Tab-separated table of C-alpha atoms and ligand atoms in Angstrom:
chain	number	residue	atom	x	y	z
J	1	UNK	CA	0.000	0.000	0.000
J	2	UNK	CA	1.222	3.293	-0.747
J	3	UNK	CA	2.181	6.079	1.905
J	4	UNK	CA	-0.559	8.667	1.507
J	5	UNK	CA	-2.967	5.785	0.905
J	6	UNK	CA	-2.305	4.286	4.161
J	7	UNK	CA	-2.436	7.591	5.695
J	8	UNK	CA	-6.281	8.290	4.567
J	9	UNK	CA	-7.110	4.337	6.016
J	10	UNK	CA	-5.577	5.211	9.080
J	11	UNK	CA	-7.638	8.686	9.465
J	12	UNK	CA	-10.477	6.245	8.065
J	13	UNK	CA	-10.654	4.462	10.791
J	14	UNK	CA	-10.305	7.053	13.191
J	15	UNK	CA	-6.717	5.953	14.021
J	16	UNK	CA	-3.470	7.714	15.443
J	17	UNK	CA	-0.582	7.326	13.586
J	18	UNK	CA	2.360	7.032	16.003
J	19	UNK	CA	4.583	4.935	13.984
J	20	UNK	CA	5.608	1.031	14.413
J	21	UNK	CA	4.074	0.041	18.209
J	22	UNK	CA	7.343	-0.504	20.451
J	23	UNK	CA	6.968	-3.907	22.615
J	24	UNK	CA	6.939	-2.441	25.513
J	25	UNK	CA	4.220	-0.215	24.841
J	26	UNK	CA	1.675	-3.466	23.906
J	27	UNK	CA	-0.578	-4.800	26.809
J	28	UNK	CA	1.189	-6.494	29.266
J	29	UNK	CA	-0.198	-9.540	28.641
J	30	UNK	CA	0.956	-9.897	25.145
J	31	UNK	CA	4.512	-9.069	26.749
J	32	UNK	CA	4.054	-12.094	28.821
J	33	UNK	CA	3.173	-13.816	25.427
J	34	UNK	CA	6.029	-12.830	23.583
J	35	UNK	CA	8.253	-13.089	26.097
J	36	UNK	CA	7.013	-16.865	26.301
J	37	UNK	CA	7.541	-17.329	23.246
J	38	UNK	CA	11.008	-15.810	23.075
J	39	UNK	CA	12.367	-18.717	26.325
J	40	UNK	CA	10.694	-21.621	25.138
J	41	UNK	CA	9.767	-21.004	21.067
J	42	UNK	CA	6.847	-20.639	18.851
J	43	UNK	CA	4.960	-24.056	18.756
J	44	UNK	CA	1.779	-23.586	16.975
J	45	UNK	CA	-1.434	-25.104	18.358
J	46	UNK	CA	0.028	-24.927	21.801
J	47	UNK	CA	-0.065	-23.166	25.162
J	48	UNK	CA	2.401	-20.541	25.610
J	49	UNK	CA	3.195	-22.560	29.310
J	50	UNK	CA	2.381	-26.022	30.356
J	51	UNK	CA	1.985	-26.870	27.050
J	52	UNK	CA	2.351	-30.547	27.439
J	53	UNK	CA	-0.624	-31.873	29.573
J	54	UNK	CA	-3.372	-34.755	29.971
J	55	UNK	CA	-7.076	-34.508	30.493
J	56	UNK	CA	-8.809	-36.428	33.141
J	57	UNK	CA	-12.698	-36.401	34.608
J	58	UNK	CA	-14.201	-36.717	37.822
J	59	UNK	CA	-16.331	-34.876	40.500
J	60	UNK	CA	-15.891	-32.599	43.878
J	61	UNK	CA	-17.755	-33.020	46.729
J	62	UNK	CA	-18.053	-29.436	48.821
J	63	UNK	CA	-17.979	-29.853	53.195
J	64	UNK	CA	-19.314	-28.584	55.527
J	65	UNK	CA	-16.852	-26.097	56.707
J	66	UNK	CA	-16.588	-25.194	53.176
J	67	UNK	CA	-20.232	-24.030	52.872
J	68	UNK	CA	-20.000	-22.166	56.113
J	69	UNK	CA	-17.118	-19.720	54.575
J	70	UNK	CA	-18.530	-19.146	51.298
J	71	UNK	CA	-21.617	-19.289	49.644
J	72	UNK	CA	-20.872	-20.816	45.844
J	73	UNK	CA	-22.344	-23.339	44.709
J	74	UNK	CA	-19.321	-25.136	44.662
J	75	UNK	CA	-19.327	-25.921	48.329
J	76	UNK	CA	-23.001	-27.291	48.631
J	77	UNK	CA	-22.436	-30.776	49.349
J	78	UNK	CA	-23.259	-32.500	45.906
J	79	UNK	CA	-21.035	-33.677	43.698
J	80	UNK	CA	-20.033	-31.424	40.846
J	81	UNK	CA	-18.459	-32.862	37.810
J	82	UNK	CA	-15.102	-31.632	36.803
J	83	UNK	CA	-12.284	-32.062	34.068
J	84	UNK	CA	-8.942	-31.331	34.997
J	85	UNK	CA	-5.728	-31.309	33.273
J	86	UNK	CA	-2.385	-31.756	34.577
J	87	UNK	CA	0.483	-30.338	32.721
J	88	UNK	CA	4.711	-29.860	32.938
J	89	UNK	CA	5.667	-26.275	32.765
J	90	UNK	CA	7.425	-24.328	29.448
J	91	UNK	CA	5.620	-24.113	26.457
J	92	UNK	CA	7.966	-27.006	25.127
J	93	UNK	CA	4.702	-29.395	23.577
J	94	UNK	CA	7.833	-32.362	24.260
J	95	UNK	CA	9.457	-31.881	27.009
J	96	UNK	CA	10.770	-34.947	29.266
J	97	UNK	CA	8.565	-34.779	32.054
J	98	UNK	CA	11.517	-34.981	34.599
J	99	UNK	CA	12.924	-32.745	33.409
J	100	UNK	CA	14.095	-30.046	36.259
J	101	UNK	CA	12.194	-27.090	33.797
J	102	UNK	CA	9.082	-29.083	33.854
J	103	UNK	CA	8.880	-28.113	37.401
J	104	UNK	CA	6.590	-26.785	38.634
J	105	UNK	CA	4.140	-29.020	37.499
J	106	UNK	CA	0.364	-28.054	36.999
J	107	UNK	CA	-3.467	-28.596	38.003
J	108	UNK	CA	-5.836	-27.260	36.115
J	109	UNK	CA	-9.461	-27.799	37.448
J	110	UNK	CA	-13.068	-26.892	35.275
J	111	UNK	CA	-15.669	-27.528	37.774
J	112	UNK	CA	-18.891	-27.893	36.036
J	113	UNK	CA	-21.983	-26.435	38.136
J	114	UNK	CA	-25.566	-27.505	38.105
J	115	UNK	CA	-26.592	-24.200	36.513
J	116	UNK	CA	-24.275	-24.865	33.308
J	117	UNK	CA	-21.734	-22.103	33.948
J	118	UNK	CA	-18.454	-22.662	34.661
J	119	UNK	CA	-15.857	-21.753	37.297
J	120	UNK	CA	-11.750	-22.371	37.343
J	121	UNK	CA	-8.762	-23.423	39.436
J	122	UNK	CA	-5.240	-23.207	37.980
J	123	UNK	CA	-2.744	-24.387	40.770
J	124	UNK	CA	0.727	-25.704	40.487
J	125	UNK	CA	3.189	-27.002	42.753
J	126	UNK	CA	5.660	-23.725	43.429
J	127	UNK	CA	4.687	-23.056	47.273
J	128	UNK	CA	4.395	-19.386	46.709
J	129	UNK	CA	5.071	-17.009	43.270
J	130	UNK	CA	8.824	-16.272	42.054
J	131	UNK	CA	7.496	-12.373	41.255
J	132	UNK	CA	4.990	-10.492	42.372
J	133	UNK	CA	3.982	-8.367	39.182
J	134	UNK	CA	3.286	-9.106	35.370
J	135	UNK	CA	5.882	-6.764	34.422
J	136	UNK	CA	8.923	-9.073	37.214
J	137	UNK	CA	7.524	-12.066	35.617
J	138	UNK	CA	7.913	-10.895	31.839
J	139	UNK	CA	11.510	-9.547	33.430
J	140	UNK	CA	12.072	-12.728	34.495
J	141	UNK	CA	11.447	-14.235	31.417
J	142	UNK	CA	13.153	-11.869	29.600
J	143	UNK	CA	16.597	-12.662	31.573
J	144	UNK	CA	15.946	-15.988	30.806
J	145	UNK	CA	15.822	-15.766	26.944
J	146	UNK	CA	19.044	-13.788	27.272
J	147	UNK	CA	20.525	-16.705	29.516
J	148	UNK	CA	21.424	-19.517	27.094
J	149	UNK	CA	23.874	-22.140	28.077
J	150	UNK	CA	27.295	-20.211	26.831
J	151	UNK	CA	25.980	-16.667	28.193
J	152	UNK	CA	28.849	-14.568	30.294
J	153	UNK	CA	28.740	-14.860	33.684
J	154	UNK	CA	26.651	-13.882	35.764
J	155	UNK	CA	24.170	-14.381	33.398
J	156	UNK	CA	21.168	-11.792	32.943
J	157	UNK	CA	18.795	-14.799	34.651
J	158	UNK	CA	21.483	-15.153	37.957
J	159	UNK	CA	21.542	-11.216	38.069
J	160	UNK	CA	17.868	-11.637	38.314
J	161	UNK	CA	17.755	-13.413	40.769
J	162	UNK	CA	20.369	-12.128	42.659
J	163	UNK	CA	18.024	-8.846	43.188
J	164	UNK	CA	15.182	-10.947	43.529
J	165	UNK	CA	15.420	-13.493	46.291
J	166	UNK	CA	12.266	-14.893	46.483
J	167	UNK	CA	12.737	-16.355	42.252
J	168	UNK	CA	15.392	-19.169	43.813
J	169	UNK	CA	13.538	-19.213	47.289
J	170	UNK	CA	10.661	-20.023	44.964
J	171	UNK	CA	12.019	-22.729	42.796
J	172	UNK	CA	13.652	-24.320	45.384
J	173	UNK	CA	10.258	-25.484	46.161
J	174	UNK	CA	9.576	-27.861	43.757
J	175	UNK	CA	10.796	-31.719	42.826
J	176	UNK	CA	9.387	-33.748	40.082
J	177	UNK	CA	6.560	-36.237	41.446
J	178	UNK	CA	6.388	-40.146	40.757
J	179	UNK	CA	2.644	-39.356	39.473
J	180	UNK	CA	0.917	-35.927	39.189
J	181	UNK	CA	-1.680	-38.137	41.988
J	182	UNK	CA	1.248	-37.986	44.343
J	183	UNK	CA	1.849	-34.333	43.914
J	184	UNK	CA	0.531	-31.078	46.147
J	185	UNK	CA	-0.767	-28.118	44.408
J	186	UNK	CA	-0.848	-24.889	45.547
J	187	UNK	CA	-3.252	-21.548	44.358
J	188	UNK	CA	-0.201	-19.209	45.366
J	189	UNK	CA	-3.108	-16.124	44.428
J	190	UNK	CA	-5.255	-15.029	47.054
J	191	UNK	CA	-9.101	-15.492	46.460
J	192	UNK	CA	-11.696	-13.859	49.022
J	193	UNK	CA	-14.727	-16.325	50.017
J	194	UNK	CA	-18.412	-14.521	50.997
J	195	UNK	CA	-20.876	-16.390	52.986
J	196	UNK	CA	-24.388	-16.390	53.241
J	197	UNK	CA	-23.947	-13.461	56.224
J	198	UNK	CA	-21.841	-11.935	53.872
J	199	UNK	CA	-18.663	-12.674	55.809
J	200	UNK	CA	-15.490	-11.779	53.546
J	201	UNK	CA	-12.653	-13.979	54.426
J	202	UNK	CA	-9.229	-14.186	52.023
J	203	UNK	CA	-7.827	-17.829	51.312
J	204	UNK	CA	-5.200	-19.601	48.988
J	205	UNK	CA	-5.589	-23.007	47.890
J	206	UNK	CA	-3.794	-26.269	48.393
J	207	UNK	CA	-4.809	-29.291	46.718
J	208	UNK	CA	-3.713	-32.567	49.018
J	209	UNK	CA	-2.999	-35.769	47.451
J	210	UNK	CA	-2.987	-38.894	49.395
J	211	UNK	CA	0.842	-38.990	49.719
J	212	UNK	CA	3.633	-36.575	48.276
J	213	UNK	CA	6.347	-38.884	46.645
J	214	UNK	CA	8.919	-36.781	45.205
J	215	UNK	CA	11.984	-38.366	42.734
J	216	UNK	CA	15.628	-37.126	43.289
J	217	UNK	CA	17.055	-35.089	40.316
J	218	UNK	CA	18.731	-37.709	39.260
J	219	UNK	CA	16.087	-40.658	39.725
J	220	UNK	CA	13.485	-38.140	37.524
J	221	UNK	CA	16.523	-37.945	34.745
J	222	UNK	CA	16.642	-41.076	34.367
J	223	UNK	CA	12.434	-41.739	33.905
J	224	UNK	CA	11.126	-42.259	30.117
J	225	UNK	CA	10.221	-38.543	28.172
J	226	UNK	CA	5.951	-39.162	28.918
J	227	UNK	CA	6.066	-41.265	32.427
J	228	UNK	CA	3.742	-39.061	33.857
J	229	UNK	CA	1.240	-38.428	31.145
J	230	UNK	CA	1.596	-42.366	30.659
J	231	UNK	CA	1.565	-43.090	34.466
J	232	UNK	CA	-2.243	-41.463	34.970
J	233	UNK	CA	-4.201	-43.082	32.693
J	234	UNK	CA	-2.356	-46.703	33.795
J	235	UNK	CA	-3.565	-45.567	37.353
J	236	UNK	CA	-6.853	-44.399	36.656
J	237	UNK	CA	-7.693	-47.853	35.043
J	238	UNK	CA	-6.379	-49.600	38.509
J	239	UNK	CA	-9.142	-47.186	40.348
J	240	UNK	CA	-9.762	-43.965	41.079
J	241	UNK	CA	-7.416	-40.774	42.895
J	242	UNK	CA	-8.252	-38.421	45.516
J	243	UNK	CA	-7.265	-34.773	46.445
J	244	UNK	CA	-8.525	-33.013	49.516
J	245	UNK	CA	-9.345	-29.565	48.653
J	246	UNK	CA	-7.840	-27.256	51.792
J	247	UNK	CA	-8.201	-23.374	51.873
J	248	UNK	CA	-5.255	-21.372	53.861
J	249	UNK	CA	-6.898	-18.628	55.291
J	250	UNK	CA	-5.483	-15.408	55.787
J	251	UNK	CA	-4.930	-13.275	58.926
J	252	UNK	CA	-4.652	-9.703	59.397
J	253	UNK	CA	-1.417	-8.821	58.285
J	254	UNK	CA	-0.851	-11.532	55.860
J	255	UNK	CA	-0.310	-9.864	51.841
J	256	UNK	CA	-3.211	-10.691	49.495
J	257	UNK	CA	-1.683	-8.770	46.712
J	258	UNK	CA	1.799	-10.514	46.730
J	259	UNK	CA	2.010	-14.090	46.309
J	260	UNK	CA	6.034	-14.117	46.192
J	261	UNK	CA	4.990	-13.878	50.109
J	262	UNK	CA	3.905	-17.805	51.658
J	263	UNK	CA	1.111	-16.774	54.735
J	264	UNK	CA	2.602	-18.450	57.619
J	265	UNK	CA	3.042	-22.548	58.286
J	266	UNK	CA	0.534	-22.078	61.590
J	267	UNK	CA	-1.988	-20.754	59.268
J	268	UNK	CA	-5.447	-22.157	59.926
J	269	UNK	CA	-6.169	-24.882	57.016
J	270	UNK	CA	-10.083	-25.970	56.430
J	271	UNK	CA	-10.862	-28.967	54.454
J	272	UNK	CA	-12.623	-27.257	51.546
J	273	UNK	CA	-13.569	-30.636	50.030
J	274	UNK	CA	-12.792	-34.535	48.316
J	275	UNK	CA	-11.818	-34.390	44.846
J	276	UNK	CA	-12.048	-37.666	43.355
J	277	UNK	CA	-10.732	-38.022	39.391
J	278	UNK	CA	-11.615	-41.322	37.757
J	279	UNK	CA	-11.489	-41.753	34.074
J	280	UNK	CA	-8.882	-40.536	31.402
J	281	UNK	CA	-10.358	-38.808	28.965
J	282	UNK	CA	-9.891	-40.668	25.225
J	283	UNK	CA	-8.333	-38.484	23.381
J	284	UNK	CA	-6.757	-35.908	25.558
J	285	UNK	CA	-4.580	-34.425	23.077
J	286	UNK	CA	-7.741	-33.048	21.162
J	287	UNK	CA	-9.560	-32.524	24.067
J	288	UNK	CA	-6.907	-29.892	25.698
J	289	UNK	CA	-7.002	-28.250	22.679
J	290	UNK	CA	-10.567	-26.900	23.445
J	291	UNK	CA	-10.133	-26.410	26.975
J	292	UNK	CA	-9.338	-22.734	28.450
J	293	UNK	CA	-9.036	-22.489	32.242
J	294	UNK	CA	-8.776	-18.894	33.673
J	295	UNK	CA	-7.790	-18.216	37.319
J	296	UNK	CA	-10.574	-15.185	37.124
J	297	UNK	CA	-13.236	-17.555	36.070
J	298	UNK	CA	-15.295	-17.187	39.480
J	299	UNK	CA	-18.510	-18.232	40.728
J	300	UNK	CA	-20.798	-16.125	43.447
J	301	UNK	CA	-19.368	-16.374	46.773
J	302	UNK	CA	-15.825	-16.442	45.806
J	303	UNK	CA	-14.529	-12.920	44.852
J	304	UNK	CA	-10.721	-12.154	43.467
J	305	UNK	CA	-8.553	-10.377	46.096
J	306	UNK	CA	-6.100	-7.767	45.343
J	307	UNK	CA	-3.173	-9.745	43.565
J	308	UNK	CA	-3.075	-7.641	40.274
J	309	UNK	CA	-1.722	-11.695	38.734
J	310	UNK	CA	-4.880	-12.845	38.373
J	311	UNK	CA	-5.842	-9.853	35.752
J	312	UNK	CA	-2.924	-10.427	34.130
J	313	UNK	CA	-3.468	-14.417	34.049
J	314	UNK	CA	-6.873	-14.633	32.643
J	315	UNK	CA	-5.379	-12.032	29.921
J	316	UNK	CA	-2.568	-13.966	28.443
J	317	UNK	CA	-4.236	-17.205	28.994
J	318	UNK	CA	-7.264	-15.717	26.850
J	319	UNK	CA	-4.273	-14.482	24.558
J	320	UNK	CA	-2.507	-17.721	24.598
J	321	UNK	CA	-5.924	-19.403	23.666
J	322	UNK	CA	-6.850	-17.343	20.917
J	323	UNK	CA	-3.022	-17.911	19.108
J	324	UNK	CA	-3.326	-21.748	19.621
J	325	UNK	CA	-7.139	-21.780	18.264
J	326	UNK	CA	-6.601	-18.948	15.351
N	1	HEM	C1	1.758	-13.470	35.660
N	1	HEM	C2	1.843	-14.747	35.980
N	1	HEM	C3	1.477	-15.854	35.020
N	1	HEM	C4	1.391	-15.827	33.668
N	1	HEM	C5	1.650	-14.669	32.729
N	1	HEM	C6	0.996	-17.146	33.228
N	1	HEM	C7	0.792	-17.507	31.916
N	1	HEM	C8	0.265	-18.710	31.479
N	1	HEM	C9	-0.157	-19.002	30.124
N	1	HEM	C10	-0.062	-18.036	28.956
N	1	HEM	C11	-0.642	-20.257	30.102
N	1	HEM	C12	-1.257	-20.995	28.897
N	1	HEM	C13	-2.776	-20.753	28.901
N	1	HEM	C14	-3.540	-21.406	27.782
N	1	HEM	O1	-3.095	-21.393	26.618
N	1	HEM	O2	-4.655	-21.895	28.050
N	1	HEM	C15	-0.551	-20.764	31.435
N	1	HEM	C16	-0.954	-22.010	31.825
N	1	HEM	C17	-0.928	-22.430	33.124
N	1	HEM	N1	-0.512	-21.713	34.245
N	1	HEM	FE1	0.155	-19.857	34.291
N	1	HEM	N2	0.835	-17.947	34.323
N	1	HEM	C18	1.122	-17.200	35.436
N	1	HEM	C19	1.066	-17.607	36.746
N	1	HEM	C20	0.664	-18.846	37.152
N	1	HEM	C21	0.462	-19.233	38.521
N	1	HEM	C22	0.614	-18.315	39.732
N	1	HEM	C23	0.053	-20.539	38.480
N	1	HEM	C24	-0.336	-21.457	39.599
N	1	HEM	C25	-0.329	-21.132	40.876
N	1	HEM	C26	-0.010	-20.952	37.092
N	1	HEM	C27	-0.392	-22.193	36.647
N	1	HEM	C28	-0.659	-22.527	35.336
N	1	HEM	C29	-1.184	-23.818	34.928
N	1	HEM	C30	-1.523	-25.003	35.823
N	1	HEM	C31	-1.375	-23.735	33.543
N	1	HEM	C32	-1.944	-24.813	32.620
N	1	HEM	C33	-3.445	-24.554	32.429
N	1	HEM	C34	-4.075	-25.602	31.539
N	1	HEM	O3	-3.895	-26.799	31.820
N	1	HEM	O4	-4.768	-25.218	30.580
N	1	HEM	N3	0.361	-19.899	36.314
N	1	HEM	N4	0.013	-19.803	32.263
């Protein structure tokens, strides 16, 4: 297109002309994308992170204690059907699954309510957040990208991290599981429940498996590239798994708006719930594809606290969504 002929489109439509956008002045959440993209590749038809996952089905059963804090239909005693996916973090599509950078691994949870509508969990197994913004995690991923194996030292990633002590607190936290059913799951994000009274009352989840097993580094380098998307379905066949839904709930003084801070170990814990998963879905690979899980996907008696992550989660995982479905 010519010059002047772009020039009239542009005043067509009512647009500014400021020249080519710069990155950093596109939505954050699209330099979350790209930055993605930039550490771990362009693989079409996947997610951005955690692209390598499998889809399983089964239902939550809401307690007691649960219904008394909040007031969704979540927590009101019947069984809700879910479909959750568990996935290995990058946006590598093959990554080994034991590998050390497929830690932490991920639960993603779709519970299905009697009404039709939706509402979403996306937990993984970091105990608490590396960053505490959008713009320290695209940093973060940023040092990364410039951090390949022959970079000078210290690398941009260990000068990172070096002025940000909670990124290896953080990942110190995590060890590849034997099974994702033998792994704990944690909500890092604060989410306020309202009951019936009204009653506000800021929580973090932690999804409880029976037992933790954790594999040395070396034991998980030495497992086959897919035993833990082969290891569910094998399990699921030989009966079903169970999580125990627990909420952390906060205290005054304890940060809803940074999750790069754990509330303390004394914290009160309420059982929240049984979550029982028992069938693999058939084709999971398909299935995932059609799947979006947002962290801001709420239901009525469970708000979203301060933590400015969860904005900018549901907007690069809609963003992530729309570039693997174009
Ligand atoms: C600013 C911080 C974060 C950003 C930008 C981010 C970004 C992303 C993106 C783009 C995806 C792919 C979404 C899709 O295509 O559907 C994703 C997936 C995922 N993220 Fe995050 N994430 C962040 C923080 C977290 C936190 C705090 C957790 C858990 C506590 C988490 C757990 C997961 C899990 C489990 C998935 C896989 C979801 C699925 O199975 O569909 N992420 N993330």
């Amino acid at each position: 297109m010519r010059k002047d002929k772009l020039l009239i489109t542009v005043i067509a439509l009512g647009l500014t002309w400021a020249g080519p956008i710069r990155a950093e002045d596109q939505p954050i959440e699209q330099q979350l994308i790209d930055a993605m993209s930039k550490v771990f590749g362009i693989h079409p038809g996947f997610r951005a992170n955690h692209a390598k996952g499998i889809v399983a089905e089964g239902s939550f059963t809401g307690s007691r204690e649960a219904a008394g804090l909040s007031r969704a239909v979540l927590f009101n005693g019947s069984p809700i059907p879910v479909t959750v996916r568990f996935s290995d973090s990058t946006g590598i599509p093959n990554i080994p699954d034991g590998s050390g950078n497929a830690n932490p691994h991920g639960m993603a949870i779709k519970y299905h309510l009697p009404d039709g509508s939706e509402t979403d969990m996306v937990i993984n197994s970091l105990k608490f957040f590396p960053v505490a913004t959008g713009e320290d995690f695209r940093d973060l991923l940023l040092a990364l990208a410039a951090s390949p194996p022959d970079a000078a030292k210290p690398t941009k990633f260990e000068q990172f991290a070096a002025s940000h002590p909670s990124v290896p607190a953080a990942f110190a936290t995590v060890a590849t599981p034997d099974s994702f059913a033998d792994e704990e799951y944690y909500g890092v994000n604060a989410f306020v429940f309202v009951n019936k009274a009204g009653a506000r009352q800021a929580v973090r989840y932690q999804m409880a498996p029976e037992r933790v097993v954790h594999l040395s580094a070396s034991d998980a380098a030495k497992q086959p590239p897919n035993f833990l998307m082969d290891e569910l379905p094998d399990r699921l066949k030989r009966g079903p798994v169970t999580f125990h839904l627990r909420a952390q709930l906060a205290t005054a003084g304890d940060s809803t708006k940074d999750p790069t801070i754990p509330w303390p170990n004394d914290s009160k814990l309420v059982e929240l719930g049984v979550l029982t998963i028992d069938k693999a879905v058939p084709d999971s690979s398909e299935e995932e594809k059609k799947l979006l899980f947002l962290p801001g996907a709420l239901t009525e008696g469970i708000d979203k606290s301060d933590d400015p992550l969860i904005d900018n989660r549901d907007g690069s995982y809609a963003l992530s969504f729309s570039r693997r479905n174009p």
